[in-house]
PDB file of C-alpha atoms in Angstrom:
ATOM      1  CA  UNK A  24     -24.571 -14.429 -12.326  1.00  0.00           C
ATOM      2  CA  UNK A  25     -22.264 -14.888 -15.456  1.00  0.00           C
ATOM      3  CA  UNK A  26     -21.918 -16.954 -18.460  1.00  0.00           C
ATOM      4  CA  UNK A  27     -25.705 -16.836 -18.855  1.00  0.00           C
ATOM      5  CA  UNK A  28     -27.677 -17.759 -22.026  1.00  0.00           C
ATOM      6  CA  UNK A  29     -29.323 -15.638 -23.950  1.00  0.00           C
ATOM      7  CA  UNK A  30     -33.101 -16.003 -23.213  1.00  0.00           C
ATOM      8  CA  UNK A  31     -32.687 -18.459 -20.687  1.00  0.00           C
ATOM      9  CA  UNK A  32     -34.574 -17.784 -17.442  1.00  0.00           C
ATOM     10  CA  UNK A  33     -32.578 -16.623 -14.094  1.00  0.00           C
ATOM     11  CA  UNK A  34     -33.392 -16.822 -10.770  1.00  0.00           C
ATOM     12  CA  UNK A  35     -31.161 -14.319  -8.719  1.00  0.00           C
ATOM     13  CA  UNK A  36     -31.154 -14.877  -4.677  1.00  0.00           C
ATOM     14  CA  UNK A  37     -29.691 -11.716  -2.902  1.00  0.00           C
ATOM     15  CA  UNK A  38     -28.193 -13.073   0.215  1.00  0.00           C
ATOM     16  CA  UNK A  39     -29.473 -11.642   3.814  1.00  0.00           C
ATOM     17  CA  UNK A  40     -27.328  -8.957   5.517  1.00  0.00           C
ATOM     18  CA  UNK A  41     -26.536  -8.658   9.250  1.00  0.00           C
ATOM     19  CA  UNK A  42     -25.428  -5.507  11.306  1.00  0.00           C
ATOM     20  CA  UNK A  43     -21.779  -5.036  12.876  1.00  0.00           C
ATOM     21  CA  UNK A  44     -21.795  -3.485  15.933  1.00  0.00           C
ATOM     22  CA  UNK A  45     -19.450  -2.511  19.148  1.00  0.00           C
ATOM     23  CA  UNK A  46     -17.807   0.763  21.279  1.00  0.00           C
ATOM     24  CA  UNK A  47     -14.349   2.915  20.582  1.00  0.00           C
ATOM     25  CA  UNK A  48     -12.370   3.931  23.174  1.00  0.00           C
ATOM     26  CA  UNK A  49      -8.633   5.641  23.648  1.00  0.00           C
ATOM     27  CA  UNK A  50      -6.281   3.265  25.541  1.00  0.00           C
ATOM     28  CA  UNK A  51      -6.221   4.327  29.192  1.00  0.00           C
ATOM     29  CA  UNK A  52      -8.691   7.171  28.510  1.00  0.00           C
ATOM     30  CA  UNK A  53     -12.578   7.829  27.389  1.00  0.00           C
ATOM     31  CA  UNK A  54     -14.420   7.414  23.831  1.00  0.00           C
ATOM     32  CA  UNK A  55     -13.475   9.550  21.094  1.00  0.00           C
ATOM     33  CA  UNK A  56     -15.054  12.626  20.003  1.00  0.00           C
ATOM     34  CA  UNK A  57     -15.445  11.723  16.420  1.00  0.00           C
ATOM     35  CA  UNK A  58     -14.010   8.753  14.928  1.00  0.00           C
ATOM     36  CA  UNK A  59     -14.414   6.682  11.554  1.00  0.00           C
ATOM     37  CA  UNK A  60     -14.485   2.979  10.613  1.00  0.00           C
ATOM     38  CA  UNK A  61     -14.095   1.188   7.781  1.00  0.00           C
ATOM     39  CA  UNK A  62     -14.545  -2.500   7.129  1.00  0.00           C
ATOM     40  CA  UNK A  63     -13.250  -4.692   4.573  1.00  0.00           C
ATOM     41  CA  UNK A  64     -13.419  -8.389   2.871  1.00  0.00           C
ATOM     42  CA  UNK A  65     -10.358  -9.019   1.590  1.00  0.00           C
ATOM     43  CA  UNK A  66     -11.870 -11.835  -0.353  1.00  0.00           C
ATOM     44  CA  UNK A  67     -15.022 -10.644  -1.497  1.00  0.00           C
ATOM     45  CA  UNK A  68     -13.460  -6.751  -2.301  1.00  0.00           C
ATOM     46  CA  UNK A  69     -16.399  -5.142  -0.325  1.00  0.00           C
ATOM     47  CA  UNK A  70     -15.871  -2.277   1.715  1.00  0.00           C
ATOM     48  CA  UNK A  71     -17.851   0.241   4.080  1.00  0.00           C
ATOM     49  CA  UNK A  72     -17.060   2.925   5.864  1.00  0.00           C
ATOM     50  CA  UNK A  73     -18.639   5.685   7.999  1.00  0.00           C
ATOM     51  CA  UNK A  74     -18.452   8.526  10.287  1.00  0.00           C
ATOM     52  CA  UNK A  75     -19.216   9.174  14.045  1.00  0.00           C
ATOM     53  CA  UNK A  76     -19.672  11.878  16.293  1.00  0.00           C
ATOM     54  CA  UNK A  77     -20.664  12.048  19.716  1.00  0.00           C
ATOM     55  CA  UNK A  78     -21.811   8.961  20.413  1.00  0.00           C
ATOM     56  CA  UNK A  79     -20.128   7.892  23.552  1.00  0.00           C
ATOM     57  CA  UNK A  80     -17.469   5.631  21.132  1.00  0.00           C
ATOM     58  CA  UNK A  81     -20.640   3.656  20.034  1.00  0.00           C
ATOM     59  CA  UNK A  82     -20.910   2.787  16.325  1.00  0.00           C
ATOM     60  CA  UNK A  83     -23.102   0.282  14.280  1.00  0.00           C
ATOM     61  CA  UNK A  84     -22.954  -0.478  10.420  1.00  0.00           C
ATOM     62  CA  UNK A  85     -25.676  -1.946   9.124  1.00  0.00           C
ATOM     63  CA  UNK A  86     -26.609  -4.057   5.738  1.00  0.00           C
ATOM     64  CA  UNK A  87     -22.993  -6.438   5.202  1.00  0.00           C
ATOM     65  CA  UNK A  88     -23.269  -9.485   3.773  1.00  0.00           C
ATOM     66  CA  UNK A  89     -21.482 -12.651   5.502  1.00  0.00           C
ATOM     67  CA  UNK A  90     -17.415 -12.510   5.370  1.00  0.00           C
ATOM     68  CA  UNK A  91     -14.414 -12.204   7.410  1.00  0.00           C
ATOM     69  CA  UNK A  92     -13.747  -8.111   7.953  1.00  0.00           C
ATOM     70  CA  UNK A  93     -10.961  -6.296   8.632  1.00  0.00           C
ATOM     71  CA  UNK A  94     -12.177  -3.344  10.873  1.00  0.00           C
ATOM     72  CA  UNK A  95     -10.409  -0.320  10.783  1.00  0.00           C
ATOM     73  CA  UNK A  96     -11.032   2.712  13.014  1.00  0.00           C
ATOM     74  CA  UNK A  97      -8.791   5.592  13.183  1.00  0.00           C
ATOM     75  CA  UNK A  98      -9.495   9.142  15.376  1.00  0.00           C
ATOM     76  CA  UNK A  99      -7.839  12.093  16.493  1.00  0.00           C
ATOM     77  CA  UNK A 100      -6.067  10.157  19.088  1.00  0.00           C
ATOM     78  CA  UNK A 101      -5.337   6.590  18.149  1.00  0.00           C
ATOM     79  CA  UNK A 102      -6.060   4.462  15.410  1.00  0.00           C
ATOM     80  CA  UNK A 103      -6.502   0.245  15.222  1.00  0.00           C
ATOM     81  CA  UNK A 104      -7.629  -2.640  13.621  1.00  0.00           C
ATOM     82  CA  UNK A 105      -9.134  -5.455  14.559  1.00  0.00           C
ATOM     83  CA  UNK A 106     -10.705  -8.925  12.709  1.00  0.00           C
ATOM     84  CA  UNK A 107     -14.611  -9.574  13.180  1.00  0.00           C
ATOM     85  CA  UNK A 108     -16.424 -12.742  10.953  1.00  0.00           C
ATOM     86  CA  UNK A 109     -20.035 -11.828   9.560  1.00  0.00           C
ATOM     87  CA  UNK A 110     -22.755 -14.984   9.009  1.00  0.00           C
ATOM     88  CA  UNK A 111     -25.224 -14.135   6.591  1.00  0.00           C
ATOM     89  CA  UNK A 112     -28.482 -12.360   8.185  1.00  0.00           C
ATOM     90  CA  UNK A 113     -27.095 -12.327  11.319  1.00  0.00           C
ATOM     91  CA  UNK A 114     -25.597  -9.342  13.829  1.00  0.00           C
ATOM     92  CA  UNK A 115     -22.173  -9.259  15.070  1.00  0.00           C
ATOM     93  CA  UNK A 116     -22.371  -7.129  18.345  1.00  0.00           C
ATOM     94  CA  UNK A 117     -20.879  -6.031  21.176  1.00  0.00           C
ATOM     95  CA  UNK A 118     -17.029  -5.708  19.103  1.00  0.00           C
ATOM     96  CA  UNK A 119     -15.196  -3.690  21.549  1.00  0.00           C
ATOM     97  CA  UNK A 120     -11.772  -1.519  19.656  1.00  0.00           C
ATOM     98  CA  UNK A 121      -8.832  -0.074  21.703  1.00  0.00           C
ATOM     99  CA  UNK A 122      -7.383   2.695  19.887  1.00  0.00           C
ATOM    100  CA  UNK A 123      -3.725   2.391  20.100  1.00  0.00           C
ATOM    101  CA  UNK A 124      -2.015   6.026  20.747  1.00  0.00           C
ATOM    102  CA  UNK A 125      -0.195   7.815  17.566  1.00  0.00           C
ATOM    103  CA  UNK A 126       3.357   8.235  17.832  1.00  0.00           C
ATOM    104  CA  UNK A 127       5.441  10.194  15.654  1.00  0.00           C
ATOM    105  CA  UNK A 128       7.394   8.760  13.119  1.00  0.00           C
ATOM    106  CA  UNK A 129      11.127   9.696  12.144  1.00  0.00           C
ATOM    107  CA  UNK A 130      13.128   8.449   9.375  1.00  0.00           C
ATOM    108  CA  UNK A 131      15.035   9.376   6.524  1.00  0.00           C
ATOM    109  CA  UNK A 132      15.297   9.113   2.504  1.00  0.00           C
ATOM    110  CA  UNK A 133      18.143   7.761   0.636  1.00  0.00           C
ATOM    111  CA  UNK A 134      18.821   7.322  -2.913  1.00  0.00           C
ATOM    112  CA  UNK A 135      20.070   3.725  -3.891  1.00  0.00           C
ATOM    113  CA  UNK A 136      24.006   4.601  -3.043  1.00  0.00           C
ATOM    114  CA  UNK A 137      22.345   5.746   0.193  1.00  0.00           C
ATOM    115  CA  UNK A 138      23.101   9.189  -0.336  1.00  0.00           C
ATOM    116  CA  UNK A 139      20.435  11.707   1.310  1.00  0.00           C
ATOM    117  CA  UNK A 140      17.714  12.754  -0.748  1.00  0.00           C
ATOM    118  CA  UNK A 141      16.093  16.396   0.787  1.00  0.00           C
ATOM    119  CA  UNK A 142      12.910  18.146  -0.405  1.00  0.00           C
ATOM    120  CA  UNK A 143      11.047  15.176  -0.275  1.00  0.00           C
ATOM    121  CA  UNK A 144       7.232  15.661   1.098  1.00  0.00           C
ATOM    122  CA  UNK A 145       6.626  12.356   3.494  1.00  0.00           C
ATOM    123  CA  UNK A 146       3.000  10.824   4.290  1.00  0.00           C
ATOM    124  CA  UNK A 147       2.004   7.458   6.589  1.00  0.00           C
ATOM    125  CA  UNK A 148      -0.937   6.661   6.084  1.00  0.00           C
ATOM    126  CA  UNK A 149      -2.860   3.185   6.842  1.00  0.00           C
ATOM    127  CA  UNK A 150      -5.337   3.086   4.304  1.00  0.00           C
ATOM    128  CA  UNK A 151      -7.107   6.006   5.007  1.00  0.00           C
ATOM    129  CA  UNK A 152      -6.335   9.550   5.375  1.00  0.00           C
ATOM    130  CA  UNK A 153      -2.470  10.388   5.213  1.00  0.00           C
ATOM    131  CA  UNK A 154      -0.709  11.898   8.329  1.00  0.00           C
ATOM    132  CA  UNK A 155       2.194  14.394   7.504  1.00  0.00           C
ATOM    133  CA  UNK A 156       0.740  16.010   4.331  1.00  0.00           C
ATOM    134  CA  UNK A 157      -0.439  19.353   5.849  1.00  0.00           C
ATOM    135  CA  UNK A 158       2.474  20.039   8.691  1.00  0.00           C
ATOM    136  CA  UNK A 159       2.634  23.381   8.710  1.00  0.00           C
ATOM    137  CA  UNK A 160       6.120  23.070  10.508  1.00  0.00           C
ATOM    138  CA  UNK A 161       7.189  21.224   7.079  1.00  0.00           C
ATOM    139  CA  UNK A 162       8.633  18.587   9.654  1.00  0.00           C
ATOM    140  CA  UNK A 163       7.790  16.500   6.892  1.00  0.00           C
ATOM    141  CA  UNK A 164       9.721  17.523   4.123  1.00  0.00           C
ATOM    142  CA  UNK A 165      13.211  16.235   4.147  1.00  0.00           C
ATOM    143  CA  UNK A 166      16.185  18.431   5.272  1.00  0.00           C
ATOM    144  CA  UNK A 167      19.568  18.263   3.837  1.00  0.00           C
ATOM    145  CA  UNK A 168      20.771  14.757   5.793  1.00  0.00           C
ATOM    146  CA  UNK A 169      17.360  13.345   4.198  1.00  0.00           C
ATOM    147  CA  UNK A 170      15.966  13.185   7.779  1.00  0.00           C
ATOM    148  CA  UNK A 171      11.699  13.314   7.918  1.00  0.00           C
ATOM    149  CA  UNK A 172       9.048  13.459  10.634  1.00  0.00           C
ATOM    150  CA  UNK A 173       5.256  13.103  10.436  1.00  0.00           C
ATOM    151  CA  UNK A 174       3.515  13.358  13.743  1.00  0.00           C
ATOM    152  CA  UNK A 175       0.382  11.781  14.972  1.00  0.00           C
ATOM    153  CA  UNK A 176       0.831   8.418  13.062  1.00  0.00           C
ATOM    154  CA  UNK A 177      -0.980   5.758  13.038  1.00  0.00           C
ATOM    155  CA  UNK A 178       0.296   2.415  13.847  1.00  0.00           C
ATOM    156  CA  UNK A 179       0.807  -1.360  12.393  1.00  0.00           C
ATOM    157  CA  UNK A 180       1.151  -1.888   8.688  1.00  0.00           C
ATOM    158  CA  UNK A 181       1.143   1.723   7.215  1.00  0.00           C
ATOM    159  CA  UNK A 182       2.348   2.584   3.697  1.00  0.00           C
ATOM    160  CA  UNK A 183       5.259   5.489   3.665  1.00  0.00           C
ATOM    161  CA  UNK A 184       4.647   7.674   0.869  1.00  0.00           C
ATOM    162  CA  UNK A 185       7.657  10.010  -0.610  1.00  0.00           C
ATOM    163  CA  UNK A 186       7.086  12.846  -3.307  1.00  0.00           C
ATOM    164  CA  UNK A 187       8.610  15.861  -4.686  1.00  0.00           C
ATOM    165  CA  UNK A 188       7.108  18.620  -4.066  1.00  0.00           C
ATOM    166  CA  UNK A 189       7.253  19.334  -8.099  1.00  0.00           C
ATOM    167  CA  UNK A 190       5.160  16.428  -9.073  1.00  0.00           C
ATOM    168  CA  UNK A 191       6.229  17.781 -13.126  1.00  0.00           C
ATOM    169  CA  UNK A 192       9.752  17.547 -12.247  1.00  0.00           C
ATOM    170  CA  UNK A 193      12.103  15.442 -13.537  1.00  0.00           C
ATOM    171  CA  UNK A 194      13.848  14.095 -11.269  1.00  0.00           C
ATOM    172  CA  UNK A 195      12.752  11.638  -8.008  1.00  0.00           C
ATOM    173  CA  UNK A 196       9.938   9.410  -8.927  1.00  0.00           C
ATOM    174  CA  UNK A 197       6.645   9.560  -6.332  1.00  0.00           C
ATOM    175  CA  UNK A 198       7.981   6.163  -3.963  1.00  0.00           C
ATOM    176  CA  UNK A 199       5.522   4.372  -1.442  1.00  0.00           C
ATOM    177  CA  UNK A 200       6.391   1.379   0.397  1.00  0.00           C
ATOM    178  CA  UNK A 201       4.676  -0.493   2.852  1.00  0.00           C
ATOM    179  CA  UNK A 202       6.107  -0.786   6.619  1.00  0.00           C
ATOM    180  CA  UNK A 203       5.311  -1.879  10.459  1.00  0.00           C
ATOM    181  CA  UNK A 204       5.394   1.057  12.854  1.00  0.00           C
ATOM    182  CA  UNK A 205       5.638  -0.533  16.141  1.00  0.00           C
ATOM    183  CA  UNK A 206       3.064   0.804  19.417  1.00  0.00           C
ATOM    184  CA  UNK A 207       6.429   0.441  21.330  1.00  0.00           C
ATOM    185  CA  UNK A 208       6.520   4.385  22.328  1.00  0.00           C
ATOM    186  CA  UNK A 209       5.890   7.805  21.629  1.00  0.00           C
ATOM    187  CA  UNK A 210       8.608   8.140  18.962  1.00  0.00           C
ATOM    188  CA  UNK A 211       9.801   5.528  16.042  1.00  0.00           C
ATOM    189  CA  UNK A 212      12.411   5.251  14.232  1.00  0.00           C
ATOM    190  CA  UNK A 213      11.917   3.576  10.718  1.00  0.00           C
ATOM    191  CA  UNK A 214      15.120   1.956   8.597  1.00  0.00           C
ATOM    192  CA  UNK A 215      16.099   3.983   5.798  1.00  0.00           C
ATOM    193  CA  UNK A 216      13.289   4.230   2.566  1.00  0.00           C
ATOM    194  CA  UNK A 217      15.543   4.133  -0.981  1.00  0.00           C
ATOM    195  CA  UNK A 218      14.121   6.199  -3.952  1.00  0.00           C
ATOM    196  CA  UNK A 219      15.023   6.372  -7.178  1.00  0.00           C
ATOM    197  CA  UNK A 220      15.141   8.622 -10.079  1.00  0.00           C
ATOM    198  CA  UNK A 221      12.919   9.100 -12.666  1.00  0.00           C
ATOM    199  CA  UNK A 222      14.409   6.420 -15.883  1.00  0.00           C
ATOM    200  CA  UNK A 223      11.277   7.958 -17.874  1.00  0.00           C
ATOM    201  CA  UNK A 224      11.235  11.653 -18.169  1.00  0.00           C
ATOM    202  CA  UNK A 225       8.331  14.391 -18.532  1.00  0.00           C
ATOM    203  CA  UNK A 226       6.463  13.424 -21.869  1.00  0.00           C
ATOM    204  CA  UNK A 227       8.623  10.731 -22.652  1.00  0.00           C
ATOM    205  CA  UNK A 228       7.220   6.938 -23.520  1.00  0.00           C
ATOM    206  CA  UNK A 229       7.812   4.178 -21.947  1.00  0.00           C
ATOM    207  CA  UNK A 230       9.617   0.750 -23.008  1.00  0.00           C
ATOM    208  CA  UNK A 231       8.099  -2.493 -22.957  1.00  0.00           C
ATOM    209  CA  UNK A 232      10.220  -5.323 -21.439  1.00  0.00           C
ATOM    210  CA  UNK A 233       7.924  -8.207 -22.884  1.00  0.00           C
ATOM    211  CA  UNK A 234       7.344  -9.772 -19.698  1.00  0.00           C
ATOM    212  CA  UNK A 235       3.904  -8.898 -16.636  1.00  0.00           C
ATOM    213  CA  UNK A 236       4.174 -10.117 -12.940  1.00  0.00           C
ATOM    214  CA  UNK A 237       1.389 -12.505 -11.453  1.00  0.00           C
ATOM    215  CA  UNK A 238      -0.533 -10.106  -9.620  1.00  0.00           C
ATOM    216  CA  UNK A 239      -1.365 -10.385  -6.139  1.00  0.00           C
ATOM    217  CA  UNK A 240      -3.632 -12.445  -4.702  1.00  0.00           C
ATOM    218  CA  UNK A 241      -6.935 -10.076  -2.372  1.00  0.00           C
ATOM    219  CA  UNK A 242      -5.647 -10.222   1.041  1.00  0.00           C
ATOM    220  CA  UNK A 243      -1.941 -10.844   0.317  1.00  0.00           C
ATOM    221  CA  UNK A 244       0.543  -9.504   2.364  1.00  0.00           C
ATOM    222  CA  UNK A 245       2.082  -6.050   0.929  1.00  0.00           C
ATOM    223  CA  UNK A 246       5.172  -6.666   2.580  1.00  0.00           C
ATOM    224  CA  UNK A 247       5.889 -10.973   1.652  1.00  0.00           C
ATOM    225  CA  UNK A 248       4.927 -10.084  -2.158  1.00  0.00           C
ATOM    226  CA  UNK A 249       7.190 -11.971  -4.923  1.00  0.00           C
ATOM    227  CA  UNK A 250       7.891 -10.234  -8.192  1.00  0.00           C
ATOM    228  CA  UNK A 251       6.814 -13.734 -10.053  1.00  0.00           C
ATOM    229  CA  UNK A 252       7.040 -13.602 -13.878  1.00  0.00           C
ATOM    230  CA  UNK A 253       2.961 -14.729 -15.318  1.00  0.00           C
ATOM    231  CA  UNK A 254       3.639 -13.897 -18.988  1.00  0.00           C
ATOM    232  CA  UNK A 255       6.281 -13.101 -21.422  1.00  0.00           C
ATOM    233  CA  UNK A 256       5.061 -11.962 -24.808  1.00  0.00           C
ATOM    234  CA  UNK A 257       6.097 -13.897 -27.794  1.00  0.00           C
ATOM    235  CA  UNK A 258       8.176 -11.866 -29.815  1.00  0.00           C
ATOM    236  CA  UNK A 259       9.337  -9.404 -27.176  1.00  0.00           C
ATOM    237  CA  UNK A 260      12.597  -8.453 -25.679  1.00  0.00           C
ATOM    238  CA  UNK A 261      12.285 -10.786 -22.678  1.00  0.00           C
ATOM    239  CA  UNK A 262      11.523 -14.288 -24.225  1.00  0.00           C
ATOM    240  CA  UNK A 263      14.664 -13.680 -26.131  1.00  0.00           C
ATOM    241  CA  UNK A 264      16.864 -13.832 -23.493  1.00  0.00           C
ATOM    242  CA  UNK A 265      15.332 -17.152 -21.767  1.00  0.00           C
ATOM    243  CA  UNK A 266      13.312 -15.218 -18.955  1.00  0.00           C
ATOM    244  CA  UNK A 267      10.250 -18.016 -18.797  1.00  0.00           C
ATOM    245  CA  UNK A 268       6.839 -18.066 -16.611  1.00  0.00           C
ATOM    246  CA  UNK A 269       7.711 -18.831 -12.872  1.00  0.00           C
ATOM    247  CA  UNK A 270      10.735 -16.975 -12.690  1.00  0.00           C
ATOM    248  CA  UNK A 271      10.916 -14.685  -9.688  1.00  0.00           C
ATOM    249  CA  UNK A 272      13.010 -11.929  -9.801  1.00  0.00           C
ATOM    250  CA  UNK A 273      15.218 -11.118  -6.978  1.00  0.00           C
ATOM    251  CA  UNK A 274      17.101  -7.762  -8.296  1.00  0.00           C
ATOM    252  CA  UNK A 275      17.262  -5.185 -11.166  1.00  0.00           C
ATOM    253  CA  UNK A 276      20.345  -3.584 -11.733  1.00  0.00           C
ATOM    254  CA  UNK A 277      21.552  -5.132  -8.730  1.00  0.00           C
ATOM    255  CA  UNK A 278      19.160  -3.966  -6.650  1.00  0.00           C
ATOM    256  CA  UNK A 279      17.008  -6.184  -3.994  1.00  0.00           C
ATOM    257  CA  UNK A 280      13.260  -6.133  -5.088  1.00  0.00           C
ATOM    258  CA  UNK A 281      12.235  -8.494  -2.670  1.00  0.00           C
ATOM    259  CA  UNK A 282      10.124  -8.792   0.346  1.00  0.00           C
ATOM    260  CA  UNK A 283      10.116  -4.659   1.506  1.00  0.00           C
ATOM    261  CA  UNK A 284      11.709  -4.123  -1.489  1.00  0.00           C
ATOM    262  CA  UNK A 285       9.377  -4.931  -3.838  1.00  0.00           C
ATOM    263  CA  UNK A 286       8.186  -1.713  -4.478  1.00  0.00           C
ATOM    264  CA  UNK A 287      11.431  -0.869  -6.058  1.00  0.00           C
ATOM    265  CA  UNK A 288      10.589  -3.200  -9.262  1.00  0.00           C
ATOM    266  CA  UNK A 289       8.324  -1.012 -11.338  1.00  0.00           C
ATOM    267  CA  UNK A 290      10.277   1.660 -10.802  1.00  0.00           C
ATOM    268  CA  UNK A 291      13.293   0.547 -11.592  1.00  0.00           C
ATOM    269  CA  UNK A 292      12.300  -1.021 -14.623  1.00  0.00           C
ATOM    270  CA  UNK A 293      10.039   1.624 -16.285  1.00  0.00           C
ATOM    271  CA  UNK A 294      12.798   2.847 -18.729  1.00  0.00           C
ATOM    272  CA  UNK A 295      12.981   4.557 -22.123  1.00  0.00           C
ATOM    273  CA  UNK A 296      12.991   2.153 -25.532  1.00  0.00           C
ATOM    274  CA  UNK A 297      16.983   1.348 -25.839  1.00  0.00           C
ATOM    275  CA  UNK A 298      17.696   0.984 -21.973  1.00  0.00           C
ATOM    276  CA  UNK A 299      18.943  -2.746 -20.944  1.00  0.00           C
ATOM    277  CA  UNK A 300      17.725  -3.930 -17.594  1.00  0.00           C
ATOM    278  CA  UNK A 301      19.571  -6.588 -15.883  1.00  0.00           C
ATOM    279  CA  UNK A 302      17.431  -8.901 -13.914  1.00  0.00           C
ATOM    280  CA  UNK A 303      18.946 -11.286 -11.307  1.00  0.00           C
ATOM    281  CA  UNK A 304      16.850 -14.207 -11.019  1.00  0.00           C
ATOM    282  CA  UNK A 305      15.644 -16.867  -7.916  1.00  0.00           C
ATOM    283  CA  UNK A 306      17.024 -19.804  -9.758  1.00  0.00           C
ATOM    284  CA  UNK A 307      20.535 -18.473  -9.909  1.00  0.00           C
ATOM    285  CA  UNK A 308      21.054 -16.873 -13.325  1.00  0.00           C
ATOM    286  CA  UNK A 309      20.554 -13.165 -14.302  1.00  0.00           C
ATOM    287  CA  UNK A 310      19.630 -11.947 -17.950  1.00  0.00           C
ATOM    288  CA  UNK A 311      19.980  -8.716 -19.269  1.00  0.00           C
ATOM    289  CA  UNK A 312      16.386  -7.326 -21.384  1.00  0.00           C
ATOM    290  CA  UNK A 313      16.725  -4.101 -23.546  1.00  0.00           C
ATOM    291  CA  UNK A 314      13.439  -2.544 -23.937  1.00  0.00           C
ATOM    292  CA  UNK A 315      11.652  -2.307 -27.001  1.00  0.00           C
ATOM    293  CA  UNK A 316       9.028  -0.237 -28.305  1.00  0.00           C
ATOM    294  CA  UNK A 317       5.534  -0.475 -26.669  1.00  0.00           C
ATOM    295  CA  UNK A 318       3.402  -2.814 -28.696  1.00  0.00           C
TER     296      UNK A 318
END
């Protein structure tokens, strides 16, 4: 309880918990060895997660409040998720998850003329561990046309993760983007994933563009985000070129930053003091902010 009084009295009422339960089992095949599931309340921000092995694919979670859960269980095999509503106090039983087989996932890495980018180290990952990280083949690390593969993915909305392998280097800047890696066979092919280079350099400081994005609302969609403009500082480099709360912008240095592309905003506008950053806006105009000095 917040906003509370001091010395006033305060009755606190912890709500009653119920138990989620069901079975795992591979598409076409048996329960899983060992498996893991996590649940979480988009709205509420609680999560659980646990562990399982040999139980014949049967699982149970016990002590969740009430809420609407996204259930995520991943194994050796197959991963999914699936939607399941708690009511306070009571059980939810019986929830029966098809694991949906890995594929393996091929792609490649451009920069933003679409030129190849190699020695790149590529993960997928759906939220919980990431697949590609350890291949000892180094399938994983782009080759000289910027082509990548990381096995044993899971599928459905997965983030693709891009790093050097020199994380001190100065060059490309650790990318991860959020994408849908379709069930429809052994092998996918993702579109192209653009990354940029680093506009802020080892030990260097940061500008300040005068302006913060509305954040996100729980639950939202990674991939439908809008880069929506919630403040701009009085006094700062953006409110002096007209940018105003409730702009959304579209492109940066004639880039798209919307929709998949989102994740392309931050880094293409974390730049040194001095560096002007031209911002193409929804309503038709684009303005051009040089960054200042951090505040």
């Amino acid at each position: 309880l917040e906003h509370v009084e001091s010395g006033s009295d305060v009755v606190l009422t912890i709500a009653a918990t119920g138990r989620m339960s069901g079975t795992v089992a591979l598409r076409g095949a048996g329960p899983p060895e060992d498996f893991t599931i996590s649940v979480y309340d988009e709205q509420t921000g609680f999560r659980r997660n646990d562990s399982f092995f040999r139980t014949g694919g049967a699982w149970s979670l016990a002590e969740l409040p009430a809420g609407t859960y996204k259930v995520k269980v991943g194994a050796g095999g197959g991963s999914a998720e699936v939607e399941a509503k708690m009511t306070a106090g009571e059980d939810t039983t019986g929830l029966r998850v098809e694991l949906v087989p890995k594929v393996t996932v091929r792609g490649t890495v451009v920069d933003l003329d679409g030129k190849p980018v190699p020695g790149l180290s590529v993960s997928v990952s759906d939220g919980g561990a990431a697949y590609g990280a350890g291949d000892e083949k180094k399938l994983n690390i782009t080759d000289a046309a910027g082509r990548y593969e990381v096995a044993q993915a899971p599928t459905g909305k997965v983030r693709i993760s891009a790093s050097p392998q020199n994380w001190n280097g100065d060059d490309y800047q650790h990318t991860s983007m959020w994408s849908v890696v379709e069930a429809s066979g052994s092998v996918v092919v993702l579109p192209p994933m653009r990354v940029t280079k680093k506009r802020v350099k080892q030990g260097d400081t940061a500008g300040d563009l005068g302006f913060t994005l509305k954040q996100a609302e729980p639950g939202a969609d990674p991939l439908t985000l809008r880069c929506v403009v919630a403040v701009v500082r009085p006094g700062g480099p953006a409110i002096a070129v007209g940018l105003v709360p409730g702009d959304e912008v579209v492109s940066v240095d004639g880039n798209d930053v919307t929709g998949a592309s989102r994740y392309l905003f931050h880094q293409l506008t974390n730049v040194v003091p001095g560096t002007a950053v031209t911002l193409g806006l929804a309503r038709g105009a684009s303005v051009q902010v040089t960054a200042g000095a951090p505040p």
